[in-house]
PDB file of C-alpha atoms in Angstrom:
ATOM      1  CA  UNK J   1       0.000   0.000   0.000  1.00  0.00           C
ATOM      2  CA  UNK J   2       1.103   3.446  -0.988  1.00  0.00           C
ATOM      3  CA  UNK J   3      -0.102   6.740   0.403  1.00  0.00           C
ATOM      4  CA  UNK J   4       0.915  10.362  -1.450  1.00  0.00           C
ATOM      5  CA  UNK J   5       0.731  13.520   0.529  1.00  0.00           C
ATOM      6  CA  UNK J   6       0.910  17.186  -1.690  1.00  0.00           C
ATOM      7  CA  UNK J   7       1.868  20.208  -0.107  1.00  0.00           C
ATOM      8  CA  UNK J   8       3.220  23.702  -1.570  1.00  0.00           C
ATOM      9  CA  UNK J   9      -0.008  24.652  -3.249  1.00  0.00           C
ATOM     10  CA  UNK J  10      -1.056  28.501  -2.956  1.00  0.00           C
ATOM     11  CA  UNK J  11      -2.296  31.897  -4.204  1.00  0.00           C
ATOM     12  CA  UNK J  12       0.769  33.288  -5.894  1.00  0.00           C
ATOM     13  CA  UNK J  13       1.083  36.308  -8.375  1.00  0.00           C
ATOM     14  CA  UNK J  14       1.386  35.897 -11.913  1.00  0.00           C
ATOM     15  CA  UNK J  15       4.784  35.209 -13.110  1.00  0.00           C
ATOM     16  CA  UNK J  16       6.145  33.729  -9.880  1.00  0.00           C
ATOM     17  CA  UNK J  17       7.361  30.272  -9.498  1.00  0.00           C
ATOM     18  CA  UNK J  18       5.737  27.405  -7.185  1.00  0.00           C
ATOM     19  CA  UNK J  19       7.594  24.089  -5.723  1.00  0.00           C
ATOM     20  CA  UNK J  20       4.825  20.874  -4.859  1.00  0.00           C
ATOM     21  CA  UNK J  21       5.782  18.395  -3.044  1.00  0.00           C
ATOM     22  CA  UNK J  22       4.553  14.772  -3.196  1.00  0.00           C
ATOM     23  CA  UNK J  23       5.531  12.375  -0.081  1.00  0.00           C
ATOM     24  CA  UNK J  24       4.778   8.940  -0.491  1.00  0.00           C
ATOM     25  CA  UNK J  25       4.403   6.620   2.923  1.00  0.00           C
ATOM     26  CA  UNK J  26       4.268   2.956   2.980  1.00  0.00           C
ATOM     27  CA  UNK J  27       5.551   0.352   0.291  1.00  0.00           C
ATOM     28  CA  UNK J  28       7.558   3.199  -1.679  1.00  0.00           C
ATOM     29  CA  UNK J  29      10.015   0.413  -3.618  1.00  0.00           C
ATOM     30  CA  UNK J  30       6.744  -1.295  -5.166  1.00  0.00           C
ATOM     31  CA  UNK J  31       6.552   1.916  -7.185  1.00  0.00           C
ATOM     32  CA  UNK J  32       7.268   2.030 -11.012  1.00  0.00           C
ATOM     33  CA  UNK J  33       6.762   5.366 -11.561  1.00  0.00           C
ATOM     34  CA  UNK J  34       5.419   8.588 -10.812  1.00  0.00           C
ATOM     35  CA  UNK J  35       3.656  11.675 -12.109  1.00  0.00           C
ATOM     36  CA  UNK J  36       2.413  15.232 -11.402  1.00  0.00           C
ATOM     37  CA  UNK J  37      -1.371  15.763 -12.379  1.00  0.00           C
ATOM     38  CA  UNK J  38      -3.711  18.659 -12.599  1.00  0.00           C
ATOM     39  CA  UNK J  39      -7.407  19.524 -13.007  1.00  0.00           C
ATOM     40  CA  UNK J  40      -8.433  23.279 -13.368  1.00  0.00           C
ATOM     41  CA  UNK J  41     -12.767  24.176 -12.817  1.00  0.00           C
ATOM     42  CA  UNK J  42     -14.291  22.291 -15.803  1.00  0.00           C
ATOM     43  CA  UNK J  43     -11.908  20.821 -17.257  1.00  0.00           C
ATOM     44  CA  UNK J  44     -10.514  17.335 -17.281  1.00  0.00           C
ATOM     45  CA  UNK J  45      -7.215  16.119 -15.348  1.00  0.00           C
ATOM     46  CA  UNK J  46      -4.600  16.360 -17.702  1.00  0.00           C
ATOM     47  CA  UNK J  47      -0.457  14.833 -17.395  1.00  0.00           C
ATOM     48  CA  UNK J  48       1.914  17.540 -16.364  1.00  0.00           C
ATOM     49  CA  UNK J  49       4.881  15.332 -15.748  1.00  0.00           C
ATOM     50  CA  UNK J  50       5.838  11.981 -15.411  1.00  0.00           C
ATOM     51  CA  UNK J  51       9.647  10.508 -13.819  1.00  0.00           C
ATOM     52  CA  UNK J  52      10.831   6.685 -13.321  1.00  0.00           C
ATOM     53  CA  UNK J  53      12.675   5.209 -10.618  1.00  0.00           C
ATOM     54  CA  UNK J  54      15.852   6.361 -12.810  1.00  0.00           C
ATOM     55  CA  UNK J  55      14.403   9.611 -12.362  1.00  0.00           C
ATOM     56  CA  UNK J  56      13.921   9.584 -16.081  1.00  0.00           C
ATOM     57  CA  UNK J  57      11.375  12.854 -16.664  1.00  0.00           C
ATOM     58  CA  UNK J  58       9.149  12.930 -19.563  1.00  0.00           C
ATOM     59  CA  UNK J  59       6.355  15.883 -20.212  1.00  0.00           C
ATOM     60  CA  UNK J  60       3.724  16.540 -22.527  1.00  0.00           C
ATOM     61  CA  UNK J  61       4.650  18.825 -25.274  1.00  0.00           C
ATOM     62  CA  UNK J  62       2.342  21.762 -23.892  1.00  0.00           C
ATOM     63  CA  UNK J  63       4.091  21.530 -20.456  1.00  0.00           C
ATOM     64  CA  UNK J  64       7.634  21.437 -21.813  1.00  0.00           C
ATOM     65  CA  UNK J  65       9.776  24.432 -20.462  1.00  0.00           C
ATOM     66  CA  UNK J  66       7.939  25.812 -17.183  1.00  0.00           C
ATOM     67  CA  UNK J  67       7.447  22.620 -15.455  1.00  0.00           C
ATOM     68  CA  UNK J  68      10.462  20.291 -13.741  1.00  0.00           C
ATOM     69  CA  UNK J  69       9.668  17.659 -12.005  1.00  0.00           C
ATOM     70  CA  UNK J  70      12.178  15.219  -9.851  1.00  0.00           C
ATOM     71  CA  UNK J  71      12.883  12.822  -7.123  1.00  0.00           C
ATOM     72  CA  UNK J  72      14.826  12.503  -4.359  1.00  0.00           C
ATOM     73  CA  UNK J  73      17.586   9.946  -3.447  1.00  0.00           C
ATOM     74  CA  UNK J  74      15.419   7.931  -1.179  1.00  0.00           C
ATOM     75  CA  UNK J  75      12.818   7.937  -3.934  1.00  0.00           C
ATOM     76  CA  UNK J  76       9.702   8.774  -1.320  1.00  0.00           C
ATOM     77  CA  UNK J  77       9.394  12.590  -2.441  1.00  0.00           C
ATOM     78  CA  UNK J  78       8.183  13.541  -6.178  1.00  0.00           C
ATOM     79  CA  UNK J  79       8.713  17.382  -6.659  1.00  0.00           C
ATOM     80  CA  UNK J  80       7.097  19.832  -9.526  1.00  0.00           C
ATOM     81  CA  UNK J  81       8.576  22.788 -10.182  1.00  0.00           C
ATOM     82  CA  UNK J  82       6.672  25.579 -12.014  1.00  0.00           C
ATOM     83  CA  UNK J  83       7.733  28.441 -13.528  1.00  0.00           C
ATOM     84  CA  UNK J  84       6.523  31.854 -15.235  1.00  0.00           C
ATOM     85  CA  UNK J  85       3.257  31.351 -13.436  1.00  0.00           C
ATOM     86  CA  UNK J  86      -0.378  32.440 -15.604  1.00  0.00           C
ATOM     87  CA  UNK J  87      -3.684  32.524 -14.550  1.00  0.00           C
ATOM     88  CA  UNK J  88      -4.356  29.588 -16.668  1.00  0.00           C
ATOM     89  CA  UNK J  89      -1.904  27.243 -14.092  1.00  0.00           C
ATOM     90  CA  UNK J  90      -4.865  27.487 -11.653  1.00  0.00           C
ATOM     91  CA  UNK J  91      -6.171  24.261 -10.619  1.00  0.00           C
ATOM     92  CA  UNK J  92      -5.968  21.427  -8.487  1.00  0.00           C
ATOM     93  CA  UNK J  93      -2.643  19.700  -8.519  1.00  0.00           C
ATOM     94  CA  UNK J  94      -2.223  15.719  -7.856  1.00  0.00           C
ATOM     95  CA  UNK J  95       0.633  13.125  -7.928  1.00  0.00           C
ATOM     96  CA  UNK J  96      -0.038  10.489  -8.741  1.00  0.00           C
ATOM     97  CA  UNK J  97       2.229   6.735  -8.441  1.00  0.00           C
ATOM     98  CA  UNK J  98       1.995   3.293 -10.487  1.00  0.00           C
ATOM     99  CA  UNK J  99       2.905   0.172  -8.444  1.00  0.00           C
ATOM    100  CA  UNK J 100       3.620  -3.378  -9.148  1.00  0.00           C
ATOM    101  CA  UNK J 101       0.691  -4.151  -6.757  1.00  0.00           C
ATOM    102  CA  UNK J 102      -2.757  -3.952  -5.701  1.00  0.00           C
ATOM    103  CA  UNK J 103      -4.581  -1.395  -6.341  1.00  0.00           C
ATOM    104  CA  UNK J 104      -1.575  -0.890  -8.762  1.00  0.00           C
ATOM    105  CA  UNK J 105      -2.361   3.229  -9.054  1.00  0.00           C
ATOM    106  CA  UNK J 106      -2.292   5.705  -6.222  1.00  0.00           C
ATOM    107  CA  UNK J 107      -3.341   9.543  -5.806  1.00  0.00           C
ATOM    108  CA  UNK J 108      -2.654  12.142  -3.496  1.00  0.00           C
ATOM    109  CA  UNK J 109      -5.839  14.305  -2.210  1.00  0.00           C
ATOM    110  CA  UNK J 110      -4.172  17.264  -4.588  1.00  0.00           C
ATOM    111  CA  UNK J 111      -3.089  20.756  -3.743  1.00  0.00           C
ATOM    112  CA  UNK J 112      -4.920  23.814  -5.018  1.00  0.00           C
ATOM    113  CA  UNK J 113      -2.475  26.778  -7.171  1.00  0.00           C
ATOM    114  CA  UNK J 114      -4.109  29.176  -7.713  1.00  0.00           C
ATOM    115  CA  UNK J 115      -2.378  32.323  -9.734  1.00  0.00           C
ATOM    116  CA  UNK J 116      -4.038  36.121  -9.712  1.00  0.00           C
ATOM    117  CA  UNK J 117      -3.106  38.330 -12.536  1.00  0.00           C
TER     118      UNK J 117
END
């Protein structure tokens, strides 16, 4: 069993920069991989970043350049840093962990950004 915990989330001003935090508690080494999520009002939940256990990062082509994401050495903390902050960054931020068992995908409650012009 895997838990995720976000933190860092916020009201910031537009064209600041943001650091979330993902801690993940219990059977950490049974993860694959791990990923940074978000869902703004009405819209779906959409990939921001993804990492391996190699700490291998991968992003979607639209979140290329602002976004970073990592992992520690210890491999229990997923970070996402964002960058040149816009209005159109608010929403709900999740992580988000694959594991090679049952129930095999994990999310964190999520961590609101929210970004005022």
């Amino acid at each position: 069993q895997v838990q995720l915990v976000e933190s860092g989330g916020g009201l910031v001003q537009a064209g600041g920069s943001l650091r979330l935090s993902c801690t993940a508690y219990g059977n950490i080494f049974s993860i694959k991989d791990s990923g940074w999520y978000r869902q703004a009002p009405g819209k779906q939940r959409e990939l921001v970043a993804s990492i391996t256990m190699d700490g291998e990062a991968n992003y979607p082509d639209s979140m290329k350049d602002r976004f970073t994401i990592s992992r520690n050495s210890d491999k229990n903390i997923i970070s996402l840093q964002i960058s040149s902050l816009t209005p159109e960054d608010t929403a709900v931020y999740y992580c988000n962990a694959n594991s090679d068992f049952a129930p095999y995908n994990y999310w964190g409650q999520g961590t609101q950004v929210t970004v005022s012009s």
